[in-house]
PDB file of C-alpha atoms in Angstrom:
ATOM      1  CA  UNK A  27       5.689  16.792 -16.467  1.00  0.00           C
ATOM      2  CA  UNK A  28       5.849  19.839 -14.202  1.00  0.00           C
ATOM      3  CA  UNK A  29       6.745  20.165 -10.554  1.00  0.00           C
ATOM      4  CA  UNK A  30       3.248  20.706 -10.042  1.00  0.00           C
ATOM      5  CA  UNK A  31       1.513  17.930 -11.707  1.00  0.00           C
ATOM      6  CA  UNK A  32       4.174  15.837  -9.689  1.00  0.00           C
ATOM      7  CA  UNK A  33       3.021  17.047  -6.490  1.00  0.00           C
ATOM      8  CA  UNK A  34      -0.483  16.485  -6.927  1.00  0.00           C
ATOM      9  CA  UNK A  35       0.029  12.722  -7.783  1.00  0.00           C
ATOM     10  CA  UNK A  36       2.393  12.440  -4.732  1.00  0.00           C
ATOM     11  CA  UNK A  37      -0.789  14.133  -2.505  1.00  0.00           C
ATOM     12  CA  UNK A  38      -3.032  11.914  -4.634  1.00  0.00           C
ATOM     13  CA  UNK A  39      -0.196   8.676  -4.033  1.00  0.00           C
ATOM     14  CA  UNK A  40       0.009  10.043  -0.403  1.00  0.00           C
ATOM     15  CA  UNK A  41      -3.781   9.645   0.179  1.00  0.00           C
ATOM     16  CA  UNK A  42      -4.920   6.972  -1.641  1.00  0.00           C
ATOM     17  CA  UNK A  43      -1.387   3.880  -0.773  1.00  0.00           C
ATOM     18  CA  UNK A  44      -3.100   3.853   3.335  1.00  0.00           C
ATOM     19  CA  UNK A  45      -7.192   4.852   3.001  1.00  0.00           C
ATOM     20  CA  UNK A  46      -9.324   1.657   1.515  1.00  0.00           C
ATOM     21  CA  UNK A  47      -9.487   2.871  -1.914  1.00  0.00           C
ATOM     22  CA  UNK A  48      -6.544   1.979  -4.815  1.00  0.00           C
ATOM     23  CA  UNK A  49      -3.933   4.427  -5.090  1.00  0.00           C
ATOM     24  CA  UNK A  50      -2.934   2.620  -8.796  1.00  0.00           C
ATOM     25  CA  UNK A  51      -5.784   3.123 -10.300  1.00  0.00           C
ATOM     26  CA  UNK A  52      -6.067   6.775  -8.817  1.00  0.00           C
ATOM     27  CA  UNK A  53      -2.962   7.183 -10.144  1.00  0.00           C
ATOM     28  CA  UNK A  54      -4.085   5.802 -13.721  1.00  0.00           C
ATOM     29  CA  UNK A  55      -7.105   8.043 -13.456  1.00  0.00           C
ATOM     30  CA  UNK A  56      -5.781  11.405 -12.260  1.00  0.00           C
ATOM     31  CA  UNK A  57      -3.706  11.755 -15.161  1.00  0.00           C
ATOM     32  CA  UNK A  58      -6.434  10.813 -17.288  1.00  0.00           C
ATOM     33  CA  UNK A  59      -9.207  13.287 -16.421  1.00  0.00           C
ATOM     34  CA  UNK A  60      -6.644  16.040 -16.799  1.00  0.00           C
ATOM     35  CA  UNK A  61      -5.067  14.982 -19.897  1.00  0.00           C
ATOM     36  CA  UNK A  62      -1.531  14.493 -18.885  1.00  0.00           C
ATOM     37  CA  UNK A  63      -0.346  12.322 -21.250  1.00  0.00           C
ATOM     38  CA  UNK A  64       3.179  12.249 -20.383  1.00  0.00           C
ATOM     39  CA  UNK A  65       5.920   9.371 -20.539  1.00  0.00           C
ATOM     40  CA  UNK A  66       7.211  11.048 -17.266  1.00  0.00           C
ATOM     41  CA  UNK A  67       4.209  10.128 -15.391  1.00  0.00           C
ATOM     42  CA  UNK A  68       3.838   6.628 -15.837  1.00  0.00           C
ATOM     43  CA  UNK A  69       7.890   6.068 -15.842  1.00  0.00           C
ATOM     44  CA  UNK A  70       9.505   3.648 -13.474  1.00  0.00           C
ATOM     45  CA  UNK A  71      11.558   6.367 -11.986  1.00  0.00           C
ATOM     46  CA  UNK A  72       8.162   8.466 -11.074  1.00  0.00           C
ATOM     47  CA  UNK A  73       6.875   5.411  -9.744  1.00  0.00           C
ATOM     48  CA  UNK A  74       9.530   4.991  -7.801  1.00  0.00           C
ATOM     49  CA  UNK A  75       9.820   8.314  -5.884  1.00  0.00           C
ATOM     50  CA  UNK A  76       6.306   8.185  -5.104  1.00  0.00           C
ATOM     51  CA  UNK A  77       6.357   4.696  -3.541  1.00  0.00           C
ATOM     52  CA  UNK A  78       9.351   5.714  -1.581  1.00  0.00           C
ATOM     53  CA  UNK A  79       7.779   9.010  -0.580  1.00  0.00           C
ATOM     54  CA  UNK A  80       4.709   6.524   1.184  1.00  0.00           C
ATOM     55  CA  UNK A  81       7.144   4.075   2.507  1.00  0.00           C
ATOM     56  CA  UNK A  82       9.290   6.788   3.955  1.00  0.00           C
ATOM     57  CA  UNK A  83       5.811   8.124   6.050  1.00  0.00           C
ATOM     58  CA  UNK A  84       5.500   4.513   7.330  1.00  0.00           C
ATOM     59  CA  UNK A  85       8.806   4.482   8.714  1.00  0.00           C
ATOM     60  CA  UNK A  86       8.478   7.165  10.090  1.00  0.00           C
ATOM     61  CA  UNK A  87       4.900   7.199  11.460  1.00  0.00           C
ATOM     62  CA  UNK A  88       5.598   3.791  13.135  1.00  0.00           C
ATOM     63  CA  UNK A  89       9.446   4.252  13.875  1.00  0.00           C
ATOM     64  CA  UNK A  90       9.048   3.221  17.245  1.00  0.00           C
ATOM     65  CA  UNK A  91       7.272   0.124  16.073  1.00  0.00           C
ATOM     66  CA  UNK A  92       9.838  -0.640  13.866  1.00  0.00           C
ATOM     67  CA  UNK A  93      12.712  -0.363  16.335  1.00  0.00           C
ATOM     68  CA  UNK A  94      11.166  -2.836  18.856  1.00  0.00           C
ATOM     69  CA  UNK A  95      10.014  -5.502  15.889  1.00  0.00           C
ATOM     70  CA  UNK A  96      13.178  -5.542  14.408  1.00  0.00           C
ATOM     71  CA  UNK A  97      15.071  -5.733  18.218  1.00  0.00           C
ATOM     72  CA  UNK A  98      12.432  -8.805  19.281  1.00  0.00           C
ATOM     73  CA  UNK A  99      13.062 -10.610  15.617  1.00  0.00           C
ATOM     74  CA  UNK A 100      16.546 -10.428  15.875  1.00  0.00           C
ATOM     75  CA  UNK A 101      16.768 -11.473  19.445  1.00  0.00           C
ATOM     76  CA  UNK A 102      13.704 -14.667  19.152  1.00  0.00           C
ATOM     77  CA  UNK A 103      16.327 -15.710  15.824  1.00  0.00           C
ATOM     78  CA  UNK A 104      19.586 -15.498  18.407  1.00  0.00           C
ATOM     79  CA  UNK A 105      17.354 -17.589  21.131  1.00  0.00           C
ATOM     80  CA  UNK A 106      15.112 -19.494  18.719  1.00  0.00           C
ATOM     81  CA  UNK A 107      12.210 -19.330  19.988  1.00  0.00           C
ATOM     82  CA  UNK A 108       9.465 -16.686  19.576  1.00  0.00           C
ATOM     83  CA  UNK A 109       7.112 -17.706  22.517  1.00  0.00           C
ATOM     84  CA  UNK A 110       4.140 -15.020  23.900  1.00  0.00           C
ATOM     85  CA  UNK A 111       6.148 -12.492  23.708  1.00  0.00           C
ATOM     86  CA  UNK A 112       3.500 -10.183  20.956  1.00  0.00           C
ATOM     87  CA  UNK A 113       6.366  -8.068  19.618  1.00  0.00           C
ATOM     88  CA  UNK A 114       8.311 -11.375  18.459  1.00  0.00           C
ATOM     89  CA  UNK A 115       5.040 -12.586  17.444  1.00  0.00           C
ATOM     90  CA  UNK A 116       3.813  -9.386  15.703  1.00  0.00           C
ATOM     91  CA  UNK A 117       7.531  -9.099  13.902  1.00  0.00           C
ATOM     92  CA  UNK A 118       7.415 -13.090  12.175  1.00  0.00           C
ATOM     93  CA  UNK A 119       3.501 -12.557  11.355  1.00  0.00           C
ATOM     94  CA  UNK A 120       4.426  -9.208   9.460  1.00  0.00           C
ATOM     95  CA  UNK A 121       7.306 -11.416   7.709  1.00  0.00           C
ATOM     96  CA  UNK A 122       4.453 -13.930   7.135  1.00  0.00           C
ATOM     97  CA  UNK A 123       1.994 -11.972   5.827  1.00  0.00           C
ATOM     98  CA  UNK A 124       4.267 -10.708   3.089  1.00  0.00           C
ATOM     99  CA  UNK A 125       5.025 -13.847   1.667  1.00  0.00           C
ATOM    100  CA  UNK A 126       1.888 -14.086  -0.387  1.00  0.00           C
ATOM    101  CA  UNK A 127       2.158 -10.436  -2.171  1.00  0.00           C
ATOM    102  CA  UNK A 128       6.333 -10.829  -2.608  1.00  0.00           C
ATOM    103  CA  UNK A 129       5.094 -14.070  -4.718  1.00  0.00           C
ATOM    104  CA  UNK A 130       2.187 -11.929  -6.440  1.00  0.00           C
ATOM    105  CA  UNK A 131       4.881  -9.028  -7.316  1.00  0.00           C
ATOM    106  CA  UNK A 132       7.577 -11.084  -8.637  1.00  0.00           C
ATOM    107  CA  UNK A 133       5.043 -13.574 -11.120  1.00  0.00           C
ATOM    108  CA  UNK A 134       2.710 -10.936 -12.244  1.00  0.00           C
ATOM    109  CA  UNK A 135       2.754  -6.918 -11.297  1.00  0.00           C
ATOM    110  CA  UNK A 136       4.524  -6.021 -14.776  1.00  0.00           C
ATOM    111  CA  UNK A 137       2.654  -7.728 -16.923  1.00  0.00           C
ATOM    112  CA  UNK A 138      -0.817  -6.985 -15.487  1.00  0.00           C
ATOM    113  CA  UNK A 139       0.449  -3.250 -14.883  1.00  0.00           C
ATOM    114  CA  UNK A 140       1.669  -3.418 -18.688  1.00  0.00           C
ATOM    115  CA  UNK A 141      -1.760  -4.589 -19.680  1.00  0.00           C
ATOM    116  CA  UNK A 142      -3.649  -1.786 -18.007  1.00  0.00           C
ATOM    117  CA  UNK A 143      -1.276   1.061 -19.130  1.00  0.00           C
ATOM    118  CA  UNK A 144       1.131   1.910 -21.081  1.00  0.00           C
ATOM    119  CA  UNK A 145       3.096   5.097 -21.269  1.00  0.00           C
ATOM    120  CA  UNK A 146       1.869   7.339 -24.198  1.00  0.00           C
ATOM    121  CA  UNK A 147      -1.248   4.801 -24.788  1.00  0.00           C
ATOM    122  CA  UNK A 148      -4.227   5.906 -24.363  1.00  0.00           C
ATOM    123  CA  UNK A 149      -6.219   3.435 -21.018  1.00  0.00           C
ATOM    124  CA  UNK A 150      -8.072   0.821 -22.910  1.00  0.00           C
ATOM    125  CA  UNK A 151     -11.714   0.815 -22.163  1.00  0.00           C
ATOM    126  CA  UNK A 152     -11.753  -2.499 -21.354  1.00  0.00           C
ATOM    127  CA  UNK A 153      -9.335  -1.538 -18.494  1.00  0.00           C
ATOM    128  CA  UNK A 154     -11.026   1.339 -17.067  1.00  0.00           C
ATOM    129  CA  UNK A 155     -14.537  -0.466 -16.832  1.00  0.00           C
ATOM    130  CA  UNK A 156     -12.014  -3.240 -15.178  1.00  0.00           C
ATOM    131  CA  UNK A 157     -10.994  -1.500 -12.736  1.00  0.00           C
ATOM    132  CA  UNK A 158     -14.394   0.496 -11.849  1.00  0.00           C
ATOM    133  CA  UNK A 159     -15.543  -3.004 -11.423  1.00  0.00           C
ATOM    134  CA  UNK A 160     -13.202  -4.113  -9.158  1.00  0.00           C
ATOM    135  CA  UNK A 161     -13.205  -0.843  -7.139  1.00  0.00           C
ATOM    136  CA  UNK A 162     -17.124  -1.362  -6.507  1.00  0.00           C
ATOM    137  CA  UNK A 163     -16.340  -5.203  -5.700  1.00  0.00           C
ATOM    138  CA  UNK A 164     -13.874  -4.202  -3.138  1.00  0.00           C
ATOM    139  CA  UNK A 165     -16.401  -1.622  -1.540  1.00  0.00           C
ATOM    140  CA  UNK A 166     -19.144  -3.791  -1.445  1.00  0.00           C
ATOM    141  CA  UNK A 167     -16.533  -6.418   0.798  1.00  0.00           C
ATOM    142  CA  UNK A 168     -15.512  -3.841   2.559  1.00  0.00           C
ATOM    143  CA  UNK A 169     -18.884  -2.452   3.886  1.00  0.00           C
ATOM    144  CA  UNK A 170     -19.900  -6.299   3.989  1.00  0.00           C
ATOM    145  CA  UNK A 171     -17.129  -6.343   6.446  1.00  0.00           C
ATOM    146  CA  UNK A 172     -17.218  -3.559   8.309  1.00  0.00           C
ATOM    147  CA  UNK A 173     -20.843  -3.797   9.125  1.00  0.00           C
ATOM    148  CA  UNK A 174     -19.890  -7.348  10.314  1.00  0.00           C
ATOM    149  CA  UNK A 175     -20.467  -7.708  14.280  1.00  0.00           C
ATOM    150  CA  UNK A 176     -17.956  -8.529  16.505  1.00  0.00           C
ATOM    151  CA  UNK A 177     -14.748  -6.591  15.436  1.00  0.00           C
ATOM    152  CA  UNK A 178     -12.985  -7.101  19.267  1.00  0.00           C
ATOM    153  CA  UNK A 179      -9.634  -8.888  18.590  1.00  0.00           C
ATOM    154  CA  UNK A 180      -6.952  -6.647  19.655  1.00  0.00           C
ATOM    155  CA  UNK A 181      -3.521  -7.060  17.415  1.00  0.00           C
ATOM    156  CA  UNK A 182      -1.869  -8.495  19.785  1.00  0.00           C
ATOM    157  CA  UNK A 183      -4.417 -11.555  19.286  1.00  0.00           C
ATOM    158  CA  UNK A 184      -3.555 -12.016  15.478  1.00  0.00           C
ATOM    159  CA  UNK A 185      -2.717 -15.513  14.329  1.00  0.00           C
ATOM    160  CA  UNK A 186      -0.988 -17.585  11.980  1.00  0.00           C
ATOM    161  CA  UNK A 187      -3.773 -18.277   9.792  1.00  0.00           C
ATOM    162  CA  UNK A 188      -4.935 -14.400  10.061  1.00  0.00           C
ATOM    163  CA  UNK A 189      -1.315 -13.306   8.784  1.00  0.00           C
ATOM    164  CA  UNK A 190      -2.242 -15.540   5.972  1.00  0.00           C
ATOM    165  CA  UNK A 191      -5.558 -14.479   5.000  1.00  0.00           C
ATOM    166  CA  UNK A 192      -4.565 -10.897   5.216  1.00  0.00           C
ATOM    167  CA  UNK A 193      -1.226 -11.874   3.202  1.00  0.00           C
ATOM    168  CA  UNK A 194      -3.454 -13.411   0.263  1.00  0.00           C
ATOM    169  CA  UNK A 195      -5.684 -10.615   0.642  1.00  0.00           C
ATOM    170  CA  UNK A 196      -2.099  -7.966   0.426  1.00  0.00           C
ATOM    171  CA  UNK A 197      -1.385  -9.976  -2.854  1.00  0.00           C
ATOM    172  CA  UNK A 198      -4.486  -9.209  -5.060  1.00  0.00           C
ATOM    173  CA  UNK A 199      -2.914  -5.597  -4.713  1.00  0.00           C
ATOM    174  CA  UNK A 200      -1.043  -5.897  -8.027  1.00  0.00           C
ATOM    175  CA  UNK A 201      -3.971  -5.573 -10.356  1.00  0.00           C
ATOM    176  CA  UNK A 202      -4.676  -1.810 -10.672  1.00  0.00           C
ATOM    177  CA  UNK A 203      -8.011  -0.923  -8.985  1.00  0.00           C
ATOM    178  CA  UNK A 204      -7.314  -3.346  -5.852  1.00  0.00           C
ATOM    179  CA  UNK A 205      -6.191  -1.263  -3.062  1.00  0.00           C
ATOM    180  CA  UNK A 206      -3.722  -2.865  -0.819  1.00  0.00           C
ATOM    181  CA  UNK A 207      -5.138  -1.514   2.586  1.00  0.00           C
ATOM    182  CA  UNK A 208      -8.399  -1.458   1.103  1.00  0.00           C
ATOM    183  CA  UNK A 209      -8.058  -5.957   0.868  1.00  0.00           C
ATOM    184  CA  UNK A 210      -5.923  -5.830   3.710  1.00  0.00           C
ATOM    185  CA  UNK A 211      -8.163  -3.805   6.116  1.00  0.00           C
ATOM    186  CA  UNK A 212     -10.996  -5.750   4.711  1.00  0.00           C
ATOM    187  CA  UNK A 213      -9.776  -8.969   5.594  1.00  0.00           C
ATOM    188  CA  UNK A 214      -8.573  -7.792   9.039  1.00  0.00           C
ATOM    189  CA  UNK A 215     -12.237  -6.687   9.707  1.00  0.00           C
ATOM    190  CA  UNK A 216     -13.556  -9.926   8.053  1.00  0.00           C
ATOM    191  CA  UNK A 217     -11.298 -11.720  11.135  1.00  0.00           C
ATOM    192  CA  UNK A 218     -12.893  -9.813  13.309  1.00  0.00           C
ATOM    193  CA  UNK A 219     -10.364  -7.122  14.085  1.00  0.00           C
ATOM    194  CA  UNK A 220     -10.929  -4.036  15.994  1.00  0.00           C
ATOM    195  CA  UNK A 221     -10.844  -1.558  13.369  1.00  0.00           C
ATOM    196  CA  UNK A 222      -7.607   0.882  14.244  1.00  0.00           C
ATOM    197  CA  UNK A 223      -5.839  -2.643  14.518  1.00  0.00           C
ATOM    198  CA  UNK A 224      -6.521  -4.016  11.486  1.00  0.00           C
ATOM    199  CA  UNK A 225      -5.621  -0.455   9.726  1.00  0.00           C
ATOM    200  CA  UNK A 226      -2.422  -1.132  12.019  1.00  0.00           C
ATOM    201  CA  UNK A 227      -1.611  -4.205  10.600  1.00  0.00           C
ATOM    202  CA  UNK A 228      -1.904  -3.399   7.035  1.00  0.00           C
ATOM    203  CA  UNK A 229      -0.064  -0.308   7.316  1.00  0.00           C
ATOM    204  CA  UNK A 230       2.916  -2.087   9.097  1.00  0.00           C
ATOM    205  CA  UNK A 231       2.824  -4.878   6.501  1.00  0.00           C
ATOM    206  CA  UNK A 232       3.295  -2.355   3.956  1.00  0.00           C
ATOM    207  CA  UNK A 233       6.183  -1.394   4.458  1.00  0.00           C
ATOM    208  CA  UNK A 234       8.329  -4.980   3.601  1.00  0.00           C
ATOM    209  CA  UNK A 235       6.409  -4.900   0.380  1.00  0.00           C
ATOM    210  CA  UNK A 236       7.263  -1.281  -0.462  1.00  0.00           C
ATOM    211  CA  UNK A 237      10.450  -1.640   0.660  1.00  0.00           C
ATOM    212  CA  UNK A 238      11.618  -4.963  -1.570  1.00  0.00           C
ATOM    213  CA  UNK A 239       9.432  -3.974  -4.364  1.00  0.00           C
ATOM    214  CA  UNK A 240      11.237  -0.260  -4.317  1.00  0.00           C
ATOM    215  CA  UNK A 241      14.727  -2.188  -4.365  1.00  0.00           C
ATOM    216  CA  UNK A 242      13.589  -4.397  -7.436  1.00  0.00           C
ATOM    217  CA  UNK A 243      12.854  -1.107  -9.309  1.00  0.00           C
ATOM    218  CA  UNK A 244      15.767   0.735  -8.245  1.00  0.00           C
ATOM    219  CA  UNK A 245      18.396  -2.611  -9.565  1.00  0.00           C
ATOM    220  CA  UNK A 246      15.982  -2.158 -13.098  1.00  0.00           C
ATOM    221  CA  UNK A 247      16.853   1.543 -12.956  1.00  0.00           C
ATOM    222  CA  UNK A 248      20.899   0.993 -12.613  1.00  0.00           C
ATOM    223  CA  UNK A 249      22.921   1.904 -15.450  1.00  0.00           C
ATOM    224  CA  UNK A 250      20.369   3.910 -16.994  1.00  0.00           C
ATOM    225  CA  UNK A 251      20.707   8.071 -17.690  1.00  0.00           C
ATOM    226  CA  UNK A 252      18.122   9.670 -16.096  1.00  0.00           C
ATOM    227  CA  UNK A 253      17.622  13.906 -17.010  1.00  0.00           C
ATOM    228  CA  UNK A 254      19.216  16.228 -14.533  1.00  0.00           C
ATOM    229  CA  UNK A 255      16.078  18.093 -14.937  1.00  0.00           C
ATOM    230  CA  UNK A 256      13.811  15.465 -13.651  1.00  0.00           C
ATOM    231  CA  UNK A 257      15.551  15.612 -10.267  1.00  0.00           C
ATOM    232  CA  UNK A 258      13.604  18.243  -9.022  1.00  0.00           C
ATOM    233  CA  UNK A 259      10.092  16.880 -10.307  1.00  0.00           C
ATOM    234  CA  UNK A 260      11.073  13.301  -8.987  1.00  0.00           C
ATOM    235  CA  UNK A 261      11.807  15.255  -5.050  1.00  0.00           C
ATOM    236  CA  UNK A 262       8.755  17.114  -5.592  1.00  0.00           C
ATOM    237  CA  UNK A 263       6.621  13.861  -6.001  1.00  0.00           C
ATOM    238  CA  UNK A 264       8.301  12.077  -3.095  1.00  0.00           C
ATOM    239  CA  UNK A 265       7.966  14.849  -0.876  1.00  0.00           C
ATOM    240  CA  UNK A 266       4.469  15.288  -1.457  1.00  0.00           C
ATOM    241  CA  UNK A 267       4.207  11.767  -0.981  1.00  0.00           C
ATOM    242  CA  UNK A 268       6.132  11.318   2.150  1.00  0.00           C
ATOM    243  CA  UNK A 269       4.152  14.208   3.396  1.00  0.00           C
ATOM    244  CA  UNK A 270       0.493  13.277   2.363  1.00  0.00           C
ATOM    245  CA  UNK A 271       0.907   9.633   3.302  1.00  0.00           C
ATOM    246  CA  UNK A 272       2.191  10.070   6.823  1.00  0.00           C
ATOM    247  CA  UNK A 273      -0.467  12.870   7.788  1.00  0.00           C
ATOM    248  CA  UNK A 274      -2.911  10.239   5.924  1.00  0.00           C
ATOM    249  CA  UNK A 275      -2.080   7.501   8.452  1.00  0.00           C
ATOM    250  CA  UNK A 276      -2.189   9.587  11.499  1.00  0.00           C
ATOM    251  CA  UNK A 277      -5.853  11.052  10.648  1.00  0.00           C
ATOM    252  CA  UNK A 278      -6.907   7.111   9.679  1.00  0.00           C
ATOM    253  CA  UNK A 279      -6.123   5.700  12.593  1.00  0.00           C
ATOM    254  CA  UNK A 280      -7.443   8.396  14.879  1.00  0.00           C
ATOM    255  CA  UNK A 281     -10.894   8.112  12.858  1.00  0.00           C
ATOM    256  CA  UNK A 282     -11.009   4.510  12.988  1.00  0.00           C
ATOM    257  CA  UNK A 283     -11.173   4.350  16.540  1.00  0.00           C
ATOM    258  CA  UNK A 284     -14.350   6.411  16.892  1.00  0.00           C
ATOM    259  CA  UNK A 285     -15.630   5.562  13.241  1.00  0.00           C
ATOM    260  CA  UNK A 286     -16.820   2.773  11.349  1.00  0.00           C
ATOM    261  CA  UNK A 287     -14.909   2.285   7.720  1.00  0.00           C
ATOM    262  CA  UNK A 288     -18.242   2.746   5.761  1.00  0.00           C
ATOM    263  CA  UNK A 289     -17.075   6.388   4.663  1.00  0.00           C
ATOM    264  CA  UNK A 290     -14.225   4.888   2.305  1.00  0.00           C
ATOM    265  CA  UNK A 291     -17.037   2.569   0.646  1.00  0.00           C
ATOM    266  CA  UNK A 292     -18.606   5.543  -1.248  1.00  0.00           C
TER     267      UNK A 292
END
C-alpha cells in the first residue's frame, strides 16, 4: 500500500464514520473499484489507525463536551445521585447507549467482518449485493425518518428508553453496509429529535465505542512485529482521518440545522 492510497481511505474513513452512509462498506468498496488488492489495506493495524484517526476528531471536536461529562459523571458517582442536572444525565445516557453495540462488538464484529472480507479474497458477490441491500434499507429509514413531523426534542430532553433505542440502533453497526450514525441519527430522528441533536448524540456516543473497540485491537496487536516501513503509511491514514472526520462533523452539524437529512439518502 502507498502513502497515498492510505490517505484517501483515511479522507474516505474521515467522511463516511459521522455522515449517514457506512464508512465499512466504503471502505470495502474503495479498494475494490480501484483494484487495491493489498493485505495492508484490510490489516488490523490499518484498521486501527484509521479508527483512531476518527475518534481522535471526536475528541477533539467535542473536547469541551467531554471535559464537563466526564466532571458531572464523576461527581453524580461521588454524590450518588444524578438528578436534573442534563450534563449528569447526558454523561450516564451516553454510557447507556453503548451498552447495546459493546455487546454487538464483542459476540459478533469478527466473524461477520470475516464473512464479508477477507484480506487477499476477492468480496463475494453475495456480500456486495448484501450490503447494497442494506445500504438502500437504511436510506429508505432514514428519509422515512427524516421526513417524519415533529423533530422538536432538544438533547437535553433525551430519555432512558431513547438511549436505548438509539443504543440497539448503534449495535446493528457491525455488519458492513450499516452505518453507525446513519442507524443512530435515524433513530434519533425516529424519537423525534431535532436534527443537529440527534447528529450530536450519535457523534458523542461514538466515541466510547471507538475508543474500547480501538483498545481490543490494539491488546490483539501486542507482541506482534509490525514493518518499520508501514509507520509512515499507518500516520498517513490516521492523519487523513483525524483530519477529514473532524472537518466532517463541523460541516454536519452546521448543515443540519438549516437542512433536512434527505441529501445523505441518495
Amino acid at each position: 500500500m502507498t502513502i497515498l492510497q492510505a490517505i484517501i481511505l483515511g479522507i474516505v474513513q474521515g467522511l463516511t464514520e459521522y455522515v449517514p452512509v457506512s464508512s465499512s462498506a466504503h471502505l470495502i468498496l474503495v479498494p475494490w473499484l480501484f483494484g487495491w488488492n493489498n493485505a495492508a489495506i484490510t490489516s488490523l493495524p490499518f484498521d486501527v489507525a484509521l479508527h483512531m484517526g476518527t475518534l481522535l476528531a471526536v475528541l477533539a471536536y467535542f473536547a469541551g463536551d467531554w471535559v464537563r461529562l466526564i466532571r458531572a459523571g464523576v461527581v453524580s458517582i461521588i454524590e450518588r445521585r444524578v438528578g436534573n442536572d442534563p450534563d449528569r444525565r447526558l454523561a450516564w445516557l451516553i454510557i447507556i447507549g453503548c451498552i447495546p453495540g459493546g455487546i454487538a462488538g464483542l459476540l459478533g464484529e469478527s466473524a461477520i467482518e470475516h464473512w464479508f472480507h477477507q484480506p487477499n479474497v476477492p468480496i463475494r458477490p453475495a456480500a456486495l449485493l448484501l450490503m447494497a441491500g442494506i445500504i438502500a434499507l437504511l436510506g429508505l429509514l432514514l428519509y422515512l425518518a427524516d421526513r417524519a413531523s415533529g423533530h422538536e426534542r432538544p438533547l437535553a430532553s433525551l430519555s432512558l428508553k431513547d438511549a436505548i433505542v438509539v443504543g440497539l440502533a448503534q449495535a446493528l453497526a457491525v455488519f458492513p453496509g450499516v452505518s453507525r450514525s446513519g442507524s443512530t441519527i435515524t433513530a434519533g430522528l425516529g424519537l423525534g429529535l431535532k436534527r443537529e441533536a440527534a447528529a450530536r448524540y450519535s457523534f458523542l456516543l461514538s466515541a466510547p465505542i471507538v475508543a474500547g473497540a480501538g483498545a481490543k485491537s490494539l491488546l490483539d496487536l501486542l507482541g506482534t512485529n509490525l514493518p518499520a516501513a508501514d509507520f509512515a503509511i499507518f500516520l498517513a491514514g490516521f492523519l487523513a482521518a483525524a483530519v477529514s472526520g473532524y472537518l466532517t462533523i463541523r460541516a454536519l452539524l452546521g448543515y443540519l440545522q438549516k437542512h433536512s437529512a434527505a441529501l445523505f439518502v441518495y
